[in-house]
Amino acid sequence: MTDNPIASHASRPSHSSSRASRTPLSLLGTGTMGSALARAWLAAGHPVTVWNRTPARAEPLAADGATVAASAADAVAASRLVVVCLLDDASVGEALDGADLSGRDLVNLTTGTPAQGRARAAWAEARGARFLDAGIMAVPPMIGDARSGAYVLYSGSPGLFEEHGGTLAVPAGTRYVGADPGFAALHDVALLSAMNGMFAGVLHAFALIRREDIAPSDFAPLVVSWLGAMAPAAHKTAEQLESGDFGKDVVSSLAMQVAGDATLLATAEEQGVSAELLTPYMALMERWLAEGHGDEDTTGMIELLDLGRK
Ligand code: NDP
């Protein structure tokens, strides 16, 4: 892939006074995330109408200047740009049931699967709305802070993103990842999955040192710098996947790594730590080695994750 398909805006400081920053919008769902989003738009001068199933969670936003709608349908009727941030896809369907979406620009910030994003897009388009699905790569305290690195992945209607990209960039940076409405969720879940692997490794590492005279706070900076040094390996993985050559520029061969696994397992045993977070990955390494890929590194193991593999 030569061109970067991801269009992005950095998040805008809340004192921005551009015209786009004042587009009126309605926000359905004022939970922890929805409230943070609403406050960022209000601080930037947007007229914001909010609705929440439990009204008591929307009412505090009135003090910040929000208009509280009595029903989801009223909130949808109040603005052309409608943002939804609810618990899950089922709650989106439930909340919007009966609302007139024709002519609306619907942006779904609710976490879901790619299939749910695609189905929700078809559902919204059948009701006359343009649709963007989204995945929020941030926690609520990062919202509205231009320096936090928070961003939101968007996919779906390019016209909607083009028109409202400036407004969407107020609470967090934006990354448009394609017209396929499933792509935002796919990127979101792929990144969260990578994060889970990292958290699993970090937990195992702390378990190994836990019973020794090593302060976790002394160990943590070593973990952070080591993971930071290793993370760019993702670029080489990408190059190998794009070239199809899993033996390209191998530094640490699979055969060497599998031999090293014995040391990791023996150390876990010595320290009285369960290796259950490590062994599924090691089993995959051994299978790929047994298939004759000892001179490669670990990228080719992706074949073993392909459930459609013959
Ligand atoms: P909360 O649990 O704080 O809020 C959930 C919201 O969904 C509330 O407004 C709740 O209404 C509403 N809701 C739940 N079920 C229904 C329903 N059946 N009909 C109508 N409304 C319903 O969650 P967050 O605000 O933290 O999360 C919202 C979304 O943001 C989720 O999809 C989450 O994955 C995503 N997100 C959250 C992050 C976080 O760190 N918080 C990080 C990244 C993404 P009520 O108040 O009435 O219960």
Tab-separated table of C-alpha atoms and ligand atoms in Angstrom, residues 29-34 51-54 57 85-88 90-91 94-95 109-111 136-140, ligand 1:
chain	number	residue	atom	x	y	z
A	29	GLY	CA	-26.313	9.004	25.623
A	30	THR	CA	-24.797	10.986	28.466
A	31	GLY	CA	-22.970	8.190	30.256
A	32	THR	CA	-19.351	8.706	31.254
A	33	MET	CA	-18.138	9.038	27.676
A	34	GLY	CA	-21.178	10.893	26.305
A	51	TRP	CA	-30.920	13.012	25.720
A	52	ASN	CA	-30.350	10.139	28.099
A	53	ARG	CA	-32.609	7.191	28.967
A	54	THR	CA	-32.164	8.039	32.646
A	57	ARG	CA	-27.650	11.682	33.999
A	85	CYS	CA	-22.803	7.262	22.339
A	86	LEU	CA	-24.647	4.399	24.022
A	87	LEU	CA	-23.653	1.155	25.678
A	88	ASP	CA	-23.874	-1.195	22.690
A	90	ALA	CA	-28.730	-3.017	20.749
A	91	SER	CA	-29.169	0.152	22.817
A	94	GLU	CA	-33.715	0.707	21.001
A	95	ALA	CA	-33.053	4.434	21.513
A	109	LEU	CA	-19.701	6.536	18.639
A	110	THR	CA	-20.961	3.355	20.296
A	111	THR	CA	-18.440	0.499	20.363
A	136	ILE	CA	-13.151	5.944	20.292
A	137	MET	CA	-9.433	5.467	21.043
A	138	ALA	CA	-9.498	7.291	24.366
A	139	VAL	CA	-10.886	7.213	27.881
A	140	PRO	CA	-13.187	10.026	29.078
B	1	NDP	P1	-21.817	4.241	30.436
B	1	NDP	O1	-22.137	2.902	31.010
B	1	NDP	O2	-21.324	5.322	31.340
B	1	NDP	O3	-23.096	4.800	29.665
B	1	NDP	C1	-23.882	3.959	28.868
B	1	NDP	C2	-24.940	4.784	28.201
B	1	NDP	O4	-25.767	3.932	27.405
B	1	NDP	C3	-25.856	5.509	29.166
B	1	NDP	O5	-26.232	6.734	28.587
B	1	NDP	C4	-27.024	4.535	29.252
B	1	NDP	O6	-28.222	5.134	29.682
B	1	NDP	C5	-27.132	4.145	27.808
B	1	NDP	N1	-27.916	2.943	27.577
B	1	NDP	C6	-27.612	1.677	27.933
B	1	NDP	N2	-28.568	0.828	27.515
B	1	NDP	C7	-29.500	1.590	26.880
B	1	NDP	C8	-30.713	1.302	26.217
B	1	NDP	N3	-31.156	0.045	26.117
B	1	NDP	N4	-31.414	2.318	25.673
B	1	NDP	C9	-30.943	3.594	25.755
B	1	NDP	N5	-29.807	3.933	26.379
B	1	NDP	C10	-29.093	2.935	26.928
B	1	NDP	O7	-20.787	3.968	29.243
B	1	NDP	P2	-19.775	4.983	28.545
B	1	NDP	O8	-20.416	6.319	28.401
B	1	NDP	O9	-18.459	4.883	29.199
B	1	NDP	O10	-19.630	4.274	27.120
B	1	NDP	C11	-20.461	4.607	26.025
B	1	NDP	C12	-19.826	4.019	24.775
B	1	NDP	O11	-18.512	4.565	24.632
B	1	NDP	C13	-19.672	2.488	24.822
B	1	NDP	O12	-19.980	1.922	23.581
B	1	NDP	C14	-18.199	2.313	25.176
B	1	NDP	O13	-17.668	1.083	24.681
B	1	NDP	C15	-17.585	3.515	24.448
B	1	NDP	N6	-16.271	3.847	24.989
B	1	NDP	C16	-16.133	4.096	26.327
B	1	NDP	C17	-14.882	4.315	26.859
B	1	NDP	C18	-14.691	4.555	28.316
B	1	NDP	O14	-13.526	4.469	28.783
B	1	NDP	N7	-15.733	4.901	29.072
B	1	NDP	C19	-13.673	4.281	26.010
B	1	NDP	C20	-13.946	4.077	24.595
B	1	NDP	C21	-15.203	3.834	24.128
B	1	NDP	P3	-28.631	5.117	31.242
B	1	NDP	O15	-27.866	6.237	31.891
B	1	NDP	O16	-30.085	5.289	31.218
B	1	NDP	O17	-28.205	3.748	31.776
